[in-house]
Amino acid sequence: MTMLLLRRAAQTAVRTNPRRSFSASRTHLNERKGLVLGVFEKDGEGGSLHLTEAAAGFDQSLSGKLSELLEISGPTLKKGKSRVFYGIHKDFPCVAVVGLGKNNAGVCGTENWDTSKENIRHAVSAGCRVLQDLEVNHVEVDACGDAQSAAEGAGLGLFQYDQLKSKKTTKVTTQLHGSADSASWEKGVIYAEGQNLARLLMEAPANHITPTAFANTIEEKLAPHAERVTINKRSQSWIQEQQMGAFLSVSKGSEEPPVFLELHYNGSPDSKQAPLLLVGKGITFDSGGISLKPSASMDAMRADMGGAATVCASIVTAAALQLPVNIIGLAPLCENMPSGKATKPGDVIRAKNGKTIQVDNTDAEGRLVLADALCYGHTFNPRAIVNVATLTGAMDVALGSAATGVFTNSDWLWEKLQKASVVTGDRVWRMPLFQHYTRQVTDSQLADLNNIGKYSRSGGACTAAAFLREFVTAPHWAHLDIAGVMSNKDEVPYLRKGMSGRPTRTLVEFSSGLAHSG
């Protein structure tokens, strides 16, 4: 009889009607306040329920009612799944309990990430979203043993680009529940906001984020950190003075003027510390130029400035975190459009370093704008150079959305990037930078280089990297091809469908590691 009563109570508690109110908490329902708590998988078939520290404390305050309801309301919660209980606590009308998978899963060498951190991001995002769907507008979140990962999961999971829609999704504020680790929570919030800034820029339509609008947005985001940041928005006349012929060859088909955005973040106490140089491809819309892309999915090319978005967002984040490191960010911003003024297939152009380039495909434009930016970046004598670009469809074919492809001439730099990606769960994978590929871009009929490989599509991501290497003399350089991770369907569970903003958090974590390693 007791079990029957408990089952009825559980059915009432988990009923999914968001409008159902309980007399004891009607006021709180109007306030739309919710709570996300975590539970780990049981150890074996006969194992007992394993609540997080915060969930156990909450359960104790209810005299064991939460664990009782969890036991009788259905099977054990699987990783990333959630169950909502209503009216069980006077302060929290809606309580979402989320499955965290195995406790202390740790770093997985096969997956190349910290499974515990990923499970927390996944679970917390699921709990926050289900409460958002119930129009809950303030959520307290269990740290689940890692407050930073919980904050990242909440912030990334709740983001949705609806700026141009009349009907908005419920805006949810979050705060840490039942933990003193507020510093880690705040760090996670800043990491998530950084990636969300990149998502915002990438998702926005190209008529809203032009080169000028992009530069103005970043300037606005960096305004609170003016004492540590210098911003230069270089005009077309400056670009011409710098003899950036490769960059100008891409921009000249568009009516939108190009902008060369230059950011200096001076976070190190040592003003003479050699900077980290980040360079991002900033094609705010890529039609392909005269080598016009197919119309299907061309709208996604509004995000072809994903390299610039992630680079600039990571510098905004570094400034917000006050990282003790000097960083310079370069973003050559323009559109790639067809017109009577546009570069034609077969044209030969001259880059900033004097090398001539035969442009056989105007849709291989990202490497052209990066070439001039890399040449310019060397003038700052950086300690390391990392360029980021949605460069090749071939990268998507090779790795899909699992990881960013990294081409580098430096084992030291690779190790730093890989270590950072294990922490963030936004993975990287090393790709070959053989002379085999270099020969395919240096064998050109009319010029020093050809902007596409000799064998066209074969090893396209590798020949693009080999092309960029022709403009690098620094001993520590890495090229990150992010074409495969540009957007998200459902592969990363804590990101909604749309532009991903990847790998912003990995760039921030890498910068932080560089700052604290001396």
Short mmCIF file of C-alpha atoms in Angstrom, two decimals:
data_model
loop_
_atom_site.label_atom_id
_atom_site.label_comp_id
_atom_site.label_asym_id
_atom_site.label_seq_id
_atom_site.Cartn_x
_atom_site.Cartn_y
_atom_site.Cartn_z
CA MET A 1 0.00 0.00 0.00
CA THR A 2 2.86 2.37 0.90
CA MET A 3 4.54 1.67 -2.47
CA LEU A 4 1.27 2.38 -4.31
CA LEU A 5 0.95 5.75 -2.59
CA LEU A 6 4.56 6.59 -3.41
CA ARG A 7 4.05 5.71 -7.09
CA ARG A 8 1.00 7.99 -7.24
CA ALA A 9 3.00 10.78 -5.60
CA ALA A 10 5.79 10.32 -8.11
CA GLN A 11 3.40 10.42 -11.06
CA THR A 12 1.99 13.68 -9.72
CA ALA A 13 5.43 15.15 -9.10
CA VAL A 14 6.82 14.46 -12.58
CA ARG A 15 3.70 15.39 -14.54
CA THR A 16 4.96 17.56 -17.40
CA ASN A 17 2.27 20.26 -17.50
CA PRO A 18 4.25 23.49 -16.97
CA ARG A 19 1.09 25.34 -15.92
CA ARG A 20 0.32 23.01 -13.02
CA SER A 21 0.67 24.86 -9.70
CA PHE A 22 0.79 23.70 -6.14
CA SER A 23 -0.82 25.72 -3.36
CA ALA A 24 2.41 25.82 -1.36
CA SER A 25 4.40 27.31 -4.19
CA ARG A 26 2.03 29.26 -6.43
CA THR A 27 3.96 32.51 -5.87
CA HIS A 28 7.24 30.87 -6.79
CA LEU A 29 5.78 29.47 -10.01
CA ASN A 30 4.94 33.01 -11.03
CA GLU A 31 8.60 33.87 -10.42
CA ARG A 32 9.64 30.95 -12.65
CA LYS A 33 12.55 29.78 -10.53
CA GLY A 34 14.19 26.41 -11.09
CA LEU A 35 17.02 24.19 -9.91
CA VAL A 36 19.31 21.75 -11.76
CA LEU A 37 20.81 18.90 -9.72
CA GLY A 38 23.04 16.02 -10.76
CA VAL A 39 22.96 12.27 -10.20
CA PHE A 40 25.61 9.73 -11.21
CA GLU A 41 25.02 6.29 -12.65
CA LYS A 42 24.59 3.48 -10.14
CA ASP A 43 27.52 1.13 -9.58
CA GLY A 44 26.14 -2.10 -11.00
CA GLU A 45 22.57 -3.43 -10.98
CA GLY A 46 22.12 -3.41 -7.23
CA GLY A 47 24.01 -0.18 -6.57
CA SER A 48 22.49 2.65 -4.59
CA LEU A 49 21.57 6.07 -5.93
CA HIS A 50 24.64 8.34 -6.12
CA LEU A 51 23.69 12.01 -5.80
CA THR A 52 26.14 14.89 -6.10
CA GLU A 53 27.06 16.75 -2.93
CA ALA A 54 24.56 19.55 -3.64
CA ALA A 55 21.81 17.10 -4.63
CA ALA A 56 22.41 15.05 -1.47
CA GLY A 57 22.14 18.21 0.63
CA PHE A 58 18.91 19.16 -1.13
CA ASP A 59 17.57 15.64 -0.63
CA GLN A 60 18.42 15.77 3.07
CA SER A 61 16.52 19.05 3.44
CA LEU A 62 13.48 17.19 2.05
CA SER A 63 13.97 14.22 4.38
CA GLY A 64 14.93 11.98 1.48
CA LYS A 65 11.95 12.81 -0.73
CA LEU A 66 14.06 13.52 -3.85
CA SER A 67 15.91 10.19 -3.79
CA GLU A 68 12.61 8.46 -3.06
CA LEU A 69 10.99 10.03 -6.11
CA LEU A 70 13.99 9.23 -8.30
CA GLU A 71 13.82 5.57 -7.31
CA ILE A 72 10.14 5.14 -8.14
CA SER A 73 9.60 7.58 -11.04
CA GLY A 74 11.41 5.54 -13.67
CA PRO A 75 14.68 3.87 -14.59
CA THR A 76 18.05 5.30 -13.57
CA LEU A 77 18.79 8.52 -15.43
CA LYS A 78 21.18 7.97 -18.32
CA LYS A 79 23.95 10.44 -19.15
CA GLY A 80 22.53 13.73 -20.45
CA LYS A 81 18.91 12.80 -19.67
CA SER A 82 16.72 14.81 -17.31
CA ARG A 83 13.66 14.37 -15.14
CA VAL A 84 11.62 17.29 -13.77
CA PHE A 85 9.85 17.31 -10.42
CA TYR A 86 7.26 19.94 -9.51
CA GLY A 87 6.25 21.42 -6.18
CA ILE A 88 8.66 19.44 -3.99
CA HIS A 89 10.40 22.52 -2.54
CA LYS A 90 8.96 25.90 -1.61
CA ASP A 91 11.86 27.85 -3.16
CA PHE A 92 12.12 25.80 -6.35
CA PRO A 93 8.81 24.96 -8.01
CA CYS A 94 10.68 23.14 -10.80
CA VAL A 95 13.62 20.85 -10.08
CA ALA A 96 15.43 19.17 -12.98
CA VAL A 97 17.59 16.20 -12.05
CA VAL A 98 20.16 15.32 -14.71
CA GLY A 99 22.22 12.21 -15.41
CA LEU A 100 26.00 12.71 -15.16
CA GLY A 101 27.13 9.26 -16.28
CA LYS A 102 29.85 7.50 -14.30
CA ASN A 103 31.44 9.26 -11.36
CA ASN A 104 35.11 10.26 -11.74
CA ALA A 105 35.26 9.19 -15.40
CA GLY A 106 38.32 11.42 -15.94
CA VAL A 107 40.47 11.86 -19.03
CA CYS A 108 39.90 9.30 -21.78
CA GLY A 109 42.96 8.67 -23.96
CA THR A 110 40.81 7.23 -26.74
CA GLU A 111 38.41 10.16 -26.87
CA ASN A 112 41.11 12.79 -26.17
CA TRP A 113 39.00 14.70 -23.69
CA ASP A 114 38.06 14.78 -20.00
CA THR A 115 34.91 12.66 -19.97
CA SER A 116 33.77 13.95 -16.57
CA LYS A 117 33.87 17.56 -17.76
CA GLU A 118 32.02 16.71 -20.99
CA ASN A 119 29.36 14.76 -19.10
CA ILE A 120 28.77 17.73 -16.80
CA ARG A 121 28.46 20.16 -19.73
CA HIS A 122 26.05 17.79 -21.46
CA ALA A 123 23.90 17.15 -18.39
CA VAL A 124 23.69 20.73 -17.14
CA SER A 125 22.78 22.04 -20.59
CA ALA A 126 19.98 19.45 -20.81
CA GLY A 127 18.59 20.47 -17.42
CA CYS A 128 18.74 24.17 -18.16
CA ARG A 129 17.04 23.73 -21.54
CA VAL A 130 14.17 21.68 -20.17
CA LEU A 131 13.54 24.41 -17.59
CA GLN A 132 13.83 27.07 -20.28
CA ASP A 133 11.15 25.21 -22.26
CA LEU A 134 8.96 25.51 -19.16
CA GLU A 135 9.54 29.29 -19.26
CA VAL A 136 11.58 29.25 -16.06
CA ASN A 137 13.63 32.44 -16.12
CA HIS A 138 16.06 31.92 -13.24
CA VAL A 139 17.95 28.69 -12.64
CA GLU A 140 20.32 27.68 -9.89
CA VAL A 141 22.84 25.08 -11.03
CA ASP A 142 24.58 22.30 -9.13
CA ALA A 143 28.38 22.46 -9.63
CA CYS A 144 28.33 18.66 -10.11
CA GLY A 145 31.94 18.51 -8.90
CA ASP A 146 33.26 20.98 -11.50
CA ALA A 147 31.74 24.44 -11.31
CA GLN A 148 33.51 25.71 -14.45
CA SER A 149 32.20 22.89 -16.63
CA ALA A 150 28.71 23.34 -15.15
CA ALA A 151 28.76 27.06 -15.98
CA GLU A 152 29.95 26.32 -19.51
CA GLY A 153 27.19 23.77 -20.01
CA ALA A 154 24.56 26.20 -18.77
CA GLY A 155 25.79 29.17 -20.80
CA LEU A 156 26.38 27.28 -24.03
CA GLY A 157 23.23 25.20 -23.76
CA LEU A 158 20.90 28.17 -23.26
CA PHE A 159 22.26 30.27 -26.14
CA GLN A 160 19.97 30.72 -29.10
CA TYR A 161 20.22 33.28 -31.88
CA ASP A 162 16.79 34.90 -32.03
CA GLN A 163 17.79 38.56 -32.38
CA LEU A 164 15.82 38.98 -35.60
CA LYS A 165 12.69 37.08 -34.53
CA SER A 166 9.57 38.65 -33.06
CA LYS A 167 8.99 35.71 -30.74
CA LYS A 168 11.94 35.28 -28.37
CA THR A 169 12.97 32.27 -26.35
CA THR A 170 12.77 32.68 -22.58
CA LYS A 171 15.85 34.47 -21.30
CA VAL A 172 17.28 32.53 -18.39
CA THR A 173 19.68 33.81 -15.76
CA THR A 174 21.81 31.25 -13.95
CA GLN A 175 23.73 31.10 -10.70
CA LEU A 176 25.72 28.53 -8.78
CA HIS A 177 23.83 26.44 -6.21
CA GLY A 178 25.19 24.87 -3.05
CA SER A 179 28.91 25.39 -3.66
CA ALA A 180 31.58 27.81 -2.56
CA ASP A 181 33.54 27.50 -5.82
CA SER A 182 32.22 30.76 -7.24
CA ALA A 183 35.58 31.65 -8.89
CA SER A 184 35.46 28.54 -11.10
CA TRP A 185 31.80 29.21 -11.89
CA GLU A 186 32.58 32.77 -12.99
CA LYS A 187 35.46 31.52 -15.13
CA GLY A 188 33.10 29.08 -16.83
CA VAL A 189 30.55 31.83 -17.42
CA ILE A 190 33.23 33.95 -19.16
CA TYR A 191 34.41 31.00 -21.27
CA ALA A 192 30.83 30.33 -22.40
CA GLU A 193 30.17 34.00 -23.14
CA GLY A 194 33.29 34.04 -25.31
CA GLN A 195 32.12 31.12 -27.43
CA ASN A 196 28.61 32.60 -27.57
CA LEU A 197 30.05 35.86 -28.93
CA ALA A 198 31.66 33.89 -31.75
CA ARG A 199 28.36 32.08 -32.35
CA LEU A 200 26.51 35.40 -32.46
CA LEU A 201 28.89 36.80 -35.09
CA MET A 202 28.85 33.63 -37.18
CA GLU A 203 25.09 33.15 -37.07
CA ALA A 204 24.14 36.73 -37.93
CA PRO A 205 23.24 37.35 -41.59
CA ALA A 206 25.91 38.83 -43.85
CA ASN A 207 23.96 42.05 -44.45
CA HIS A 208 24.10 42.66 -40.68
CA ILE A 209 27.71 41.61 -40.10
CA THR A 210 29.68 43.35 -42.82
CA PRO A 211 33.44 43.87 -42.38
CA THR A 212 32.77 47.29 -40.84
CA ALA A 213 29.98 46.01 -38.57
CA PHE A 214 32.16 43.10 -37.43
CA ALA A 215 35.00 45.44 -36.46
CA ASN A 216 32.60 47.80 -34.67
CA THR A 217 31.08 44.90 -32.69
CA ILE A 218 34.48 43.74 -31.45
CA GLU A 219 35.44 47.32 -30.58
CA GLU A 220 32.26 47.59 -28.51
CA LYS A 221 32.91 44.29 -26.73
CA LEU A 222 36.47 45.36 -25.85
CA ALA A 223 35.46 48.82 -24.60
CA PRO A 224 35.28 47.73 -20.91
CA HIS A 225 38.92 46.62 -21.16
CA ALA A 226 40.25 49.77 -22.81
CA GLU A 227 43.16 50.13 -20.37
CA ARG A 228 44.65 46.85 -21.60
CA VAL A 229 43.52 46.85 -25.24
CA THR A 230 44.44 48.83 -28.35
CA ILE A 231 42.23 48.55 -31.42
CA ASN A 232 43.15 49.56 -34.97
CA LYS A 233 40.53 49.36 -37.70
CA ARG A 234 42.69 49.67 -40.80
CA SER A 235 41.05 51.06 -43.95
CA GLN A 236 41.52 50.12 -47.60
CA SER A 237 44.10 52.87 -48.10
CA TRP A 238 46.25 51.39 -45.30
CA ILE A 239 45.89 47.90 -46.81
CA GLN A 240 47.09 49.31 -50.14
CA GLU A 241 50.05 51.03 -48.45
CA GLN A 242 51.01 47.69 -46.91
CA GLN A 243 51.00 46.16 -50.42
CA MET A 244 48.63 43.41 -49.37
CA GLY A 245 47.84 42.45 -52.95
CA ALA A 246 46.48 39.00 -52.05
CA PHE A 247 43.95 40.42 -49.58
CA LEU A 248 42.89 43.17 -51.99
CA SER A 249 42.43 40.67 -54.82
CA VAL A 250 39.66 39.03 -52.79
CA SER A 251 37.95 42.19 -51.54
CA LYS A 252 37.79 44.09 -54.84
CA GLY A 253 34.73 42.25 -56.19
CA SER A 254 32.53 43.60 -53.39
CA GLU A 255 30.94 46.99 -52.80
CA GLU A 256 31.67 46.56 -49.06
CA PRO A 257 35.06 48.08 -48.16
CA PRO A 258 37.59 45.74 -46.54
CA VAL A 259 38.80 46.26 -42.97
CA PHE A 260 42.03 44.96 -41.49
CA LEU A 261 41.23 44.63 -37.80
CA GLU A 262 44.22 44.69 -35.46
CA LEU A 263 43.83 44.04 -31.72
CA HIS A 264 46.53 44.35 -29.08
CA TYR A 265 45.80 42.89 -25.65
CA ASN A 266 48.55 43.81 -23.19
CA GLY A 267 47.93 41.55 -20.23
CA SER A 268 51.47 40.69 -19.20
CA PRO A 269 53.18 42.70 -16.45
CA ASP A 270 56.22 42.55 -18.74
CA SER A 271 55.40 44.95 -21.57
CA LYS A 272 58.34 43.57 -23.56
CA GLN A 273 57.06 40.00 -23.47
CA ALA A 274 56.82 38.59 -27.02
CA PRO A 275 53.14 38.34 -27.97
CA LEU A 276 51.06 35.39 -28.99
CA LEU A 277 49.79 36.16 -32.50
CA LEU A 278 46.30 34.98 -33.46
CA VAL A 279 45.18 35.43 -37.07
CA GLY A 280 41.61 34.76 -38.21
CA LYS A 281 40.15 34.50 -41.69
CA GLY A 282 37.41 37.13 -41.92
CA ILE A 283 35.36 36.52 -45.06
CA THR A 284 32.01 37.90 -43.91
CA PHE A 285 30.31 36.36 -46.93
CA ASP A 286 31.82 33.92 -49.39
CA SER A 287 29.97 33.55 -52.68
CA GLY A 288 33.05 31.96 -54.21
CA GLY A 289 33.62 34.99 -56.42
CA ILE A 290 33.78 34.30 -60.17
CA SER A 291 34.26 30.60 -59.27
CA LEU A 292 30.73 30.80 -57.91
CA LYS A 293 29.58 28.31 -55.29
CA PRO A 294 26.39 26.24 -55.81
CA SER A 295 23.37 28.07 -54.44
CA ALA A 296 22.38 25.24 -52.09
CA SER A 297 23.56 26.09 -48.57
CA MET A 298 25.39 29.20 -49.77
CA ASP A 299 23.64 31.07 -46.95
CA ALA A 300 25.92 29.23 -44.50
CA MET A 301 28.82 31.16 -45.96
CA ARG A 302 27.83 34.06 -43.71
CA ALA A 303 29.95 32.14 -41.19
CA ASP A 304 33.07 32.04 -43.36
CA MET A 305 34.49 34.59 -40.95
CA GLY A 306 34.47 31.93 -38.23
CA GLY A 307 38.25 32.18 -37.90
CA ALA A 308 38.08 35.91 -37.22
CA ALA A 309 35.07 35.42 -34.93
CA THR A 310 36.79 32.82 -32.75
CA VAL A 311 40.09 34.72 -32.66
CA CYS A 312 38.47 38.02 -31.70
CA ALA A 313 36.11 36.35 -29.22
CA SER A 314 39.06 34.61 -27.56
CA ILE A 315 40.83 37.96 -27.14
CA VAL A 316 37.66 39.49 -25.62
CA THR A 317 37.58 36.51 -23.26
CA ALA A 318 41.28 36.80 -22.39
CA ALA A 319 40.71 40.45 -21.53
CA ALA A 320 37.69 39.60 -19.37
CA LEU A 321 39.78 36.98 -17.54
CA GLN A 322 42.71 39.41 -17.30
CA LEU A 323 45.11 36.72 -18.50
CA PRO A 324 48.75 37.74 -17.85
CA VAL A 325 49.83 37.37 -21.48
CA ASN A 326 50.29 39.66 -24.47
CA ILE A 327 48.14 38.76 -27.48
CA ILE A 328 47.86 40.36 -30.90
CA GLY A 329 44.85 39.50 -33.04
CA LEU A 330 44.66 40.12 -36.78
CA ALA A 331 41.48 39.76 -38.81
CA PRO A 332 41.48 40.59 -42.55
CA LEU A 333 37.77 41.28 -43.13
CA CYS A 334 36.06 41.42 -46.52
CA GLU A 335 33.47 39.79 -48.75
CA ASN A 336 34.25 37.50 -51.68
CA MET A 337 31.83 38.53 -54.42
CA PRO A 338 31.56 38.30 -58.22
CA SER A 339 31.48 41.52 -60.22
CA GLY A 340 33.14 43.23 -63.13
CA LYS A 341 35.96 44.22 -60.77
CA ALA A 342 36.45 40.76 -59.27
CA THR A 343 39.59 38.66 -59.67
CA LYS A 344 39.26 36.18 -62.53
CA PRO A 345 40.50 32.57 -62.63
CA GLY A 346 44.03 32.60 -64.05
CA ASP A 347 44.87 36.09 -62.76
CA VAL A 348 48.27 36.52 -61.11
CA ILE A 349 48.55 38.65 -57.97
CA ARG A 350 51.42 39.67 -55.68
CA ALA A 351 51.35 39.08 -51.92
CA LYS A 352 52.91 41.33 -49.27
CA ASN A 353 56.12 39.29 -49.17
CA GLY A 354 56.60 39.68 -52.94
CA LYS A 355 55.59 36.16 -53.94
CA THR A 356 53.32 35.92 -56.98
CA ILE A 357 50.21 33.74 -56.90
CA GLN A 358 48.26 32.31 -59.81
CA VAL A 359 44.60 32.34 -58.75
CA ASP A 360 43.06 29.38 -60.56
CA ASN A 361 40.05 29.22 -58.25
CA THR A 362 38.61 32.38 -56.71
CA ASP A 363 36.78 30.23 -54.16
CA ALA A 364 40.14 29.36 -52.59
CA GLU A 365 40.26 32.90 -51.22
CA GLY A 366 40.79 32.34 -47.50
CA ARG A 367 44.43 31.40 -47.96
CA LEU A 368 44.98 34.63 -49.91
CA VAL A 369 43.75 36.96 -47.16
CA LEU A 370 45.63 34.93 -44.54
CA ALA A 371 48.86 35.05 -46.55
CA ASP A 372 49.13 38.83 -46.26
CA ALA A 373 48.02 38.83 -42.63
CA LEU A 374 50.69 36.24 -41.76
CA CYS A 375 53.37 38.29 -43.50
CA TYR A 376 52.32 41.39 -41.55
CA GLY A 377 52.11 39.46 -38.28
CA HIS A 378 55.78 38.46 -38.43
CA THR A 379 56.73 42.12 -37.89
CA PHE A 380 55.70 41.77 -34.22
CA ASN A 381 58.26 38.99 -33.56
CA PRO A 382 55.64 36.77 -31.90
CA ARG A 383 56.50 33.85 -29.60
CA ALA A 384 53.96 31.75 -31.51
CA ILE A 385 51.54 32.20 -34.41
CA VAL A 386 48.16 30.48 -34.59
CA ASN A 387 45.91 31.15 -37.55
CA VAL A 388 42.30 29.97 -37.60
CA ALA A 389 40.12 29.58 -40.70
CA THR A 390 37.10 27.84 -42.16
CA LEU A 391 39.50 27.06 -44.97
CA THR A 392 38.58 23.88 -46.84
CA GLY A 393 35.64 21.58 -47.40
CA ALA A 394 38.27 18.85 -47.52
CA MET A 395 38.80 19.31 -43.77
CA ASP A 396 35.13 18.58 -43.17
CA VAL A 397 35.43 15.45 -45.30
CA ALA A 398 38.51 14.32 -43.38
CA LEU A 399 37.45 14.86 -39.75
CA GLY A 400 33.83 15.95 -39.84
CA SER A 401 32.78 17.85 -36.74
CA ALA A 402 34.75 15.72 -34.27
CA ALA A 403 37.85 17.92 -34.14
CA THR A 404 39.68 20.91 -35.57
CA GLY A 405 42.49 19.95 -37.93
CA VAL A 406 45.89 21.32 -36.88
CA PHE A 407 48.85 21.71 -39.22
CA THR A 408 51.99 22.85 -37.43
CA ASN A 409 55.76 23.07 -37.75
CA SER A 410 56.17 22.93 -33.94
CA ASP A 411 55.82 19.91 -31.64
CA TRP A 412 55.85 22.29 -28.66
CA LEU A 413 52.93 24.28 -30.03
CA TRP A 414 51.00 21.12 -30.90
CA GLU A 415 51.37 19.81 -27.35
CA LYS A 416 50.08 23.09 -25.89
CA LEU A 417 47.04 23.11 -28.19
CA GLN A 418 46.27 19.44 -27.64
CA LYS A 419 46.51 19.79 -23.85
CA ALA A 420 44.09 22.74 -23.92
CA SER A 421 41.60 20.84 -26.07
CA VAL A 422 41.47 17.90 -23.64
CA VAL A 423 40.32 20.32 -20.92
CA THR A 424 37.70 22.08 -23.04
CA GLY A 425 36.38 19.01 -24.87
CA ASP A 426 36.68 21.02 -28.11
CA ARG A 427 39.24 18.71 -29.64
CA VAL A 428 42.10 19.14 -32.11
CA TRP A 429 43.79 16.56 -34.32
CA ARG A 430 47.21 16.85 -35.94
CA MET A 431 47.37 16.69 -39.73
CA PRO A 432 50.40 16.22 -42.03
CA LEU A 433 52.47 19.11 -43.32
CA PHE A 434 54.68 17.17 -45.74
CA GLN A 435 56.81 18.57 -48.55
CA HIS A 436 54.69 16.25 -50.69
CA TYR A 437 51.93 18.87 -50.48
CA THR A 438 54.24 21.86 -50.86
CA ARG A 439 55.33 20.67 -54.30
CA GLN A 440 51.71 20.65 -55.39
CA VAL A 441 51.25 24.40 -54.77
CA THR A 442 54.71 25.57 -55.89
CA ASP A 443 54.38 23.92 -59.31
CA SER A 444 52.60 26.82 -61.03
CA GLN A 445 52.54 27.66 -64.74
CA LEU A 446 52.53 31.45 -64.40
CA ALA A 447 53.63 32.37 -60.88
CA ASP A 448 55.58 31.35 -57.77
CA LEU A 449 52.55 29.64 -56.27
CA ASN A 450 49.13 28.38 -57.28
CA ASN A 451 46.22 28.92 -54.91
CA ILE A 452 44.95 25.36 -55.46
CA GLY A 453 46.81 22.06 -55.41
CA LYS A 454 48.18 20.52 -58.57
CA TYR A 455 45.85 17.54 -58.22
CA SER A 456 42.80 19.64 -57.38
CA ARG A 457 40.71 17.96 -54.66
CA SER A 458 43.29 15.40 -53.47
CA GLY A 459 44.48 16.33 -50.00
CA GLY A 460 42.82 19.72 -50.30
CA ALA A 461 43.17 20.65 -46.61
CA CYS A 462 46.85 19.66 -46.71
CA THR A 463 47.70 21.63 -49.85
CA ALA A 464 45.96 24.70 -48.39
CA ALA A 465 48.12 24.39 -45.26
CA ALA A 466 51.22 23.95 -47.44
CA PHE A 467 50.29 27.15 -49.28
CA LEU A 468 50.08 29.09 -45.99
CA ARG A 469 53.44 27.71 -44.90
CA GLU A 470 55.01 29.61 -47.81
CA PHE A 471 54.23 32.81 -45.88
CA VAL A 472 55.60 31.67 -42.52
CA THR A 473 59.18 31.92 -41.27
CA ALA A 474 58.43 31.65 -37.54
CA PRO A 475 59.53 28.42 -35.79
CA HIS A 476 56.24 28.03 -33.88
CA TRP A 477 53.24 28.28 -36.19
CA ALA A 478 49.97 26.38 -36.33
CA HIS A 479 47.16 26.52 -38.84
CA LEU A 480 43.75 25.48 -37.52
CA ASP A 481 41.27 24.49 -40.23
CA ILE A 482 37.84 24.78 -38.58
CA ALA A 483 35.64 24.13 -41.63
CA GLY A 484 34.40 20.84 -40.18
CA VAL A 485 33.47 22.32 -36.80
CA MET A 486 31.90 25.53 -38.16
CA SER A 487 28.33 24.42 -37.47
CA ASN A 488 26.51 22.00 -35.20
CA LYS A 489 23.58 19.76 -36.01
CA ASP A 490 23.37 17.54 -32.95
CA GLU A 491 26.94 16.28 -32.64
CA VAL A 492 27.84 18.42 -29.61
CA PRO A 493 24.87 17.93 -27.28
CA TYR A 494 25.35 21.13 -25.31
CA LEU A 495 25.23 23.30 -28.45
CA ARG A 496 21.97 23.86 -30.28
CA LYS A 497 21.72 23.50 -34.03
CA GLY A 498 23.50 26.38 -35.76
CA MET A 499 26.92 27.99 -35.91
CA SER A 500 29.15 26.56 -33.20
CA GLY A 501 31.72 29.23 -32.28
CA ARG A 502 34.31 26.47 -32.07
CA PRO A 503 37.15 26.34 -31.02
CA THR A 504 36.98 29.59 -28.99
CA ARG A 505 37.30 27.93 -25.58
CA THR A 506 40.29 25.90 -26.73
CA LEU A 507 42.02 29.08 -27.93
CA VAL A 508 41.32 30.72 -24.55
CA GLU A 509 42.55 27.70 -22.60
CA PHE A 510 45.65 27.55 -24.81
CA SER A 511 46.32 31.27 -24.19
CA SER A 512 45.83 30.75 -20.46
CA GLY A 513 48.27 27.84 -20.48
CA LEU A 514 50.81 29.95 -22.33
CA ALA A 515 50.32 32.78 -19.82
CA HIS A 516 50.95 30.57 -16.81
CA SER A 517 53.82 28.53 -18.28
CA GLY A 518 56.05 31.57 -18.74
#
